[in-house]
PDB file of C-alpha atoms in Angstrom:
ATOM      1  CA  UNK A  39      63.097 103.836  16.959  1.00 56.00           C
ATOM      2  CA  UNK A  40      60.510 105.615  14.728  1.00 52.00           C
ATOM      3  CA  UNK A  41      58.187 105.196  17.569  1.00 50.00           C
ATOM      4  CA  UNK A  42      60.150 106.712  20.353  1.00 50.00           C
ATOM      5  CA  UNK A  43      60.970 109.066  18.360  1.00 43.00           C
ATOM      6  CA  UNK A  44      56.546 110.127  17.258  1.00 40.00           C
ATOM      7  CA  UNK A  45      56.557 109.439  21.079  1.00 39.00           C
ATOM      8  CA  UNK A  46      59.094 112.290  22.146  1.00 37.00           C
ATOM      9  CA  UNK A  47      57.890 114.454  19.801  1.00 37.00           C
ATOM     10  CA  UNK A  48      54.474 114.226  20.658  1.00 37.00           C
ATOM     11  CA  UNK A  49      55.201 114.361  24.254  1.00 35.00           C
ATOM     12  CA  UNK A  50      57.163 118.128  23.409  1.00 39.00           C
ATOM     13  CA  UNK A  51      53.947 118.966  21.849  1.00 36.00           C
ATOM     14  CA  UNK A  52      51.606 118.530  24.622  1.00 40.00           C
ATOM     15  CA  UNK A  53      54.544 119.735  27.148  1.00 41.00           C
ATOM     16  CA  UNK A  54      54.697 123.324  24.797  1.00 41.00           C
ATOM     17  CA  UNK A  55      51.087 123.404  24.715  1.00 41.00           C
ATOM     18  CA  UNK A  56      50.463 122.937  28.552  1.00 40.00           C
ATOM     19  CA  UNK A  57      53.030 125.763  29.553  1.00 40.00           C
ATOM     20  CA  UNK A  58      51.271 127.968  26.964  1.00 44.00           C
ATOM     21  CA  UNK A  59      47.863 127.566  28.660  1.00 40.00           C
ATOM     22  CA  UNK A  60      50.509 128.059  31.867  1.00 40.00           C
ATOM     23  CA  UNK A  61      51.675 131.363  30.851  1.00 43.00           C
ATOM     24  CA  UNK A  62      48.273 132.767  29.997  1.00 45.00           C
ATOM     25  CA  UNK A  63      46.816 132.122  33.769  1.00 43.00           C
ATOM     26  CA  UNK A  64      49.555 133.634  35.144  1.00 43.00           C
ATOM     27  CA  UNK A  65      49.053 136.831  32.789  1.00 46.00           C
ATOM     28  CA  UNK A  66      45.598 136.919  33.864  1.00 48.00           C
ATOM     29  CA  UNK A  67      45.861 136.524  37.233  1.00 51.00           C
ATOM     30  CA  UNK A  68      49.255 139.011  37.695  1.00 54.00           C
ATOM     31  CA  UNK A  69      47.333 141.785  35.873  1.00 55.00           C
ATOM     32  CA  UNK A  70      45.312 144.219  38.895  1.00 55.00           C
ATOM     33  CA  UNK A  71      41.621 144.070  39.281  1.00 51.00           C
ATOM     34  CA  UNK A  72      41.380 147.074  37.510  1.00 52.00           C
ATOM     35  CA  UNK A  73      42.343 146.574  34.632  1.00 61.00           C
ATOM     36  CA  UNK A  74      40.606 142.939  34.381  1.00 63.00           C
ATOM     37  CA  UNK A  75      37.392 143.153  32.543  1.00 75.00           C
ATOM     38  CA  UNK A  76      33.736 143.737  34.770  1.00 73.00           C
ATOM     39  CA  UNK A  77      32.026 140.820  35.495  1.00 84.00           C
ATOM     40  CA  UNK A  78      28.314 141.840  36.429  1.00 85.00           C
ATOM     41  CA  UNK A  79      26.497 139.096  37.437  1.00 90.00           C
ATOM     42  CA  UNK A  80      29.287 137.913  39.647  1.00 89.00           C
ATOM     43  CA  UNK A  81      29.707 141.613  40.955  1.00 89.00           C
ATOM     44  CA  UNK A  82      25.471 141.579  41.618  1.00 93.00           C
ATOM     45  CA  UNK A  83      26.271 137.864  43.542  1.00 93.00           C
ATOM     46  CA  UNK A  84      28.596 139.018  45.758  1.00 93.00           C
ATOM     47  CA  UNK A  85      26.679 142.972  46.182  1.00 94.00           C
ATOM     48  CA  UNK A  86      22.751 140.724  46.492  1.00 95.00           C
ATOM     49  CA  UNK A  87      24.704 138.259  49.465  1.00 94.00           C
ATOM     50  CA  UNK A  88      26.286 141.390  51.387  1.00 94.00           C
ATOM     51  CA  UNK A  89      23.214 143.150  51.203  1.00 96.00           C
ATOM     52  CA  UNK A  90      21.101 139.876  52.388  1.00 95.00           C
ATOM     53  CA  UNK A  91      23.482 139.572  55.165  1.00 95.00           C
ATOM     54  CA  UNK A  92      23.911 143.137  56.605  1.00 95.00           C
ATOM     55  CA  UNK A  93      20.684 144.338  56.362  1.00 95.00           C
ATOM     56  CA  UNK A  94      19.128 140.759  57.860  1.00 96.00           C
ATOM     57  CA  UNK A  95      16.909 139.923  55.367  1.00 94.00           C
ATOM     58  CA  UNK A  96      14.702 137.144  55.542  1.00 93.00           C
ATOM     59  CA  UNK A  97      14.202 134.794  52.417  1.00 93.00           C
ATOM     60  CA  UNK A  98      10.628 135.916  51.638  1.00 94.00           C
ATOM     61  CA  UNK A  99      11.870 139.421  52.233  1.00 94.00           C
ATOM     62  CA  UNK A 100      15.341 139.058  50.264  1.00 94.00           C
ATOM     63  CA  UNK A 101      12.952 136.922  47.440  1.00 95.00           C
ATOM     64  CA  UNK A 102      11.057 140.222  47.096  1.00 96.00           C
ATOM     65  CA  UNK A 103      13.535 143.416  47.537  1.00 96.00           C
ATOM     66  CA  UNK A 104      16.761 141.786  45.703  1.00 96.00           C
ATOM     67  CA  UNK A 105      15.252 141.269  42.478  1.00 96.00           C
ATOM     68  CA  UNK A 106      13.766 145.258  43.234  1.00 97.00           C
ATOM     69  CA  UNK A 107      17.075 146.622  43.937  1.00 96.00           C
ATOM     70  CA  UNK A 108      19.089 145.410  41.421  1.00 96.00           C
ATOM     71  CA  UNK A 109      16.116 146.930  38.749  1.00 96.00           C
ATOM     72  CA  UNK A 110      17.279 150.240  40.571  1.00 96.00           C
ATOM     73  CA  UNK A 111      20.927 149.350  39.952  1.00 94.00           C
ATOM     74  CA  UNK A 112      20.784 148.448  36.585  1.00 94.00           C
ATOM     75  CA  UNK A 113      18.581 151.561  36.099  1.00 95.00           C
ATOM     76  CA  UNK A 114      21.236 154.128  37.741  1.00 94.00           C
ATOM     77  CA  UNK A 115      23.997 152.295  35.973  1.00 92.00           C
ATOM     78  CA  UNK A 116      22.274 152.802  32.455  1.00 94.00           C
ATOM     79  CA  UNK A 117      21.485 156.486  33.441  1.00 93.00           C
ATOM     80  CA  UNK A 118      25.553 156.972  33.619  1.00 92.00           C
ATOM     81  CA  UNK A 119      26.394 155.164  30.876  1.00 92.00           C
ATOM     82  CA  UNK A 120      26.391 157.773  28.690  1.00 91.00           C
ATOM     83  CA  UNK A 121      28.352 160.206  31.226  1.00 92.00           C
ATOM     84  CA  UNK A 122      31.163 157.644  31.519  1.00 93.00           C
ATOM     85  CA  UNK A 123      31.684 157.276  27.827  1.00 93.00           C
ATOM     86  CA  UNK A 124      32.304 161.699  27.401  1.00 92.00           C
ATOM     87  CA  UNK A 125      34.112 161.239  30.277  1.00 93.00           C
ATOM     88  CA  UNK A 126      36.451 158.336  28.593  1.00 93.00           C
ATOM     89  CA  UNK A 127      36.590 160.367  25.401  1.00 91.00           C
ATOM     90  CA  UNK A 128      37.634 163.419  26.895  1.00 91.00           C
ATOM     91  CA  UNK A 129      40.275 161.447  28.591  1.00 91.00           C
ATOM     92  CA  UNK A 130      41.788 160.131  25.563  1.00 92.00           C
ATOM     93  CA  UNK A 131      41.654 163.265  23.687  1.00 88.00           C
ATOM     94  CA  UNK A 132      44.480 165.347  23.268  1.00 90.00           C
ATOM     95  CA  UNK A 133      43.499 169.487  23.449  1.00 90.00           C
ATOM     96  CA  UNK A 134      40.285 169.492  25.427  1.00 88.00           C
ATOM     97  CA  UNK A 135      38.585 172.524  25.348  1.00 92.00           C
ATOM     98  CA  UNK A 136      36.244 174.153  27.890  1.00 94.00           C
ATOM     99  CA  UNK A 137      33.230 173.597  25.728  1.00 94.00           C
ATOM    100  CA  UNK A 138      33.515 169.788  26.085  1.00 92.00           C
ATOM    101  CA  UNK A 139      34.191 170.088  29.928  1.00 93.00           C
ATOM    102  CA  UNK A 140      31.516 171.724  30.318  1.00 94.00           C
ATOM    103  CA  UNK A 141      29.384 169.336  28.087  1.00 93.00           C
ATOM    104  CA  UNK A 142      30.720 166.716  30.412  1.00 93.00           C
ATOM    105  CA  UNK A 143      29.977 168.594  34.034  1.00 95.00           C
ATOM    106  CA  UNK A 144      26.202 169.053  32.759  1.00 96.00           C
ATOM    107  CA  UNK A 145      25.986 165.195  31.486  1.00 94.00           C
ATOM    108  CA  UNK A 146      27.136 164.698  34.987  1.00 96.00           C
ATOM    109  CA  UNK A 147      24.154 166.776  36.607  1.00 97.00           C
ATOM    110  CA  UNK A 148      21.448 165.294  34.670  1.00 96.00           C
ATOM    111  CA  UNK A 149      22.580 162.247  35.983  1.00 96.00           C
ATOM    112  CA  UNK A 150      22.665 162.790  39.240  1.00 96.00           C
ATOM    113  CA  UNK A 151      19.244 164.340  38.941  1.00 97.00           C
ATOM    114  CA  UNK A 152      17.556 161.212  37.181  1.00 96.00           C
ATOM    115  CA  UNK A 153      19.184 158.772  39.921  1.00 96.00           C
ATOM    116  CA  UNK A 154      18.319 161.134  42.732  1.00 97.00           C
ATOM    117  CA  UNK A 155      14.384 160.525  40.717  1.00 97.00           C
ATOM    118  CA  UNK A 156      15.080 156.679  40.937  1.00 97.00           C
ATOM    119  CA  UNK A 157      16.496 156.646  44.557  1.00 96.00           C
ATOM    120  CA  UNK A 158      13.161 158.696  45.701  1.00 97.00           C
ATOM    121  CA  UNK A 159      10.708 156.482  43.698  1.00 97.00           C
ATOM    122  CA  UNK A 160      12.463 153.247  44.425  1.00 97.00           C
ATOM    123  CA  UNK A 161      12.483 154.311  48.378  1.00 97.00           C
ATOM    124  CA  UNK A 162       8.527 154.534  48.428  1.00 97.00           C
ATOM    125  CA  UNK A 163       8.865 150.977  47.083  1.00 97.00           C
ATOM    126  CA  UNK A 164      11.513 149.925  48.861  1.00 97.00           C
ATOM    127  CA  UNK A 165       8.718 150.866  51.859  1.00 97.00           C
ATOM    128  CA  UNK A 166       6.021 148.717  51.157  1.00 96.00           C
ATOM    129  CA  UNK A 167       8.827 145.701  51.431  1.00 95.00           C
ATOM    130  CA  UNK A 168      11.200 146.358  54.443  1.00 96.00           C
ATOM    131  CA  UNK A 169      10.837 148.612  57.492  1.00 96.00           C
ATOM    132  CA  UNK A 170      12.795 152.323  58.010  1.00 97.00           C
ATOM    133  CA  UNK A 171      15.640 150.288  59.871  1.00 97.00           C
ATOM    134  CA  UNK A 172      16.249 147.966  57.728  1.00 97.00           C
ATOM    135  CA  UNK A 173      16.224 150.618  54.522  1.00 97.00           C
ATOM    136  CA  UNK A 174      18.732 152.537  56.758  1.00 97.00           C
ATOM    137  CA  UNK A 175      20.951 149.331  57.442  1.00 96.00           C
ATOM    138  CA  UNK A 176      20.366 148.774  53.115  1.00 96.00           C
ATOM    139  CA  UNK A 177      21.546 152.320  52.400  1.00 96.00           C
ATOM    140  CA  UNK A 178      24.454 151.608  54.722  1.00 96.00           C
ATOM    141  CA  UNK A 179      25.420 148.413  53.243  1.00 95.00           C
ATOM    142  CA  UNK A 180      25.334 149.285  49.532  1.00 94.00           C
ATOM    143  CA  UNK A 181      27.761 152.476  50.494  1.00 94.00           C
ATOM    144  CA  UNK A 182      30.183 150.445  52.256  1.00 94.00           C
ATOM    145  CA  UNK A 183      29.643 147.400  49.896  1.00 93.00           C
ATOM    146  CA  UNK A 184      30.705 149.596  47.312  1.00 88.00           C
ATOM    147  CA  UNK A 185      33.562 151.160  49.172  1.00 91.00           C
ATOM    148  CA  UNK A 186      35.268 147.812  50.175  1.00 89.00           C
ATOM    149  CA  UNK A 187      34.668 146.716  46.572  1.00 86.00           C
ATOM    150  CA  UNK A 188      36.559 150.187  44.785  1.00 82.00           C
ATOM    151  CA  UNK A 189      39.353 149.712  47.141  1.00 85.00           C
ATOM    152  CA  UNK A 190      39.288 146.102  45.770  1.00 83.00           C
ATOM    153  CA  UNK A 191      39.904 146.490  42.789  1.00 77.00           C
ATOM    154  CA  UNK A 192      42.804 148.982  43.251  1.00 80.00           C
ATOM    155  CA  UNK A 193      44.739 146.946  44.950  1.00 77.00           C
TER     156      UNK A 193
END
């Protein structure tokens, strides 16, 4: 009897356990894309195979530009960085004033003038690896890579 009994009771143990580890899938899968954390390297997988694929790059040429373009995409995203967190603040604050907006709006305009500086001196290299066509088709792809992924994650 005693061992039916460590038997049952172990086997409601493991059952409780198991609908647990249940429970939290479901949470993390049910909540939106948005509001599930960033996943970089998965995001530059997915962005690096679209690229490969629209643009047509060969392996030698995908081997060379790739590891090039994410450089300039790590680079523009660490530009913004700072940008994103006033703009997060000032968010969260309650009683923003005009000073800090307009703290924000010139954050925003250096940055667009530094990645505007990358996107010119990453284009001359960008050159020397692919022809005009195919940085055309590139340009392309990363816009509408991007816009497919946004409209992703708000769904």
């Amino acid at each position: 009897m005693k061992k039916i009994n460590f038997f049952l009771v172990c086997l409601s143990v493991l059952f409780m356990s198991a609908m647990q580890v249940s429970a939290q899938r479901y949470e993390r899968k049910s909540r939106p894309d948005s509001e599930r954390p960033f996943d970089r390297e998965a995001f530059t997988a997915v962005r690096n195979a679209y690229i490969t694929e629209k643009v047509g790059l060969t392996a030698r040429e995908a081997s060379v530009f790739i590891p090039l373009d994410n450089e300039l995409m790590y680079k523009k995203f660490d530009v913004g960085r700072e940008c994103y967190r006033i703009e997060r603040e000032l968010k969260r604050k309650e009683g923003k004033t005009e000073e800090e907006y307009n703290k924000l709006l010139k954050c925003r305009e250096e940055m667009k003038e530094k990645r505007d500086k990358l996107d010119k001196e990453y284009l001359e290299k960008f050159k020397k690896i692919l022809t005009a066509e195919q940085i055309i088709k590139y340009q392309s792809a990363d816009r509408a890579f991007f816009d497919e992924y946004v409209r992703d994650r708000r769904r």
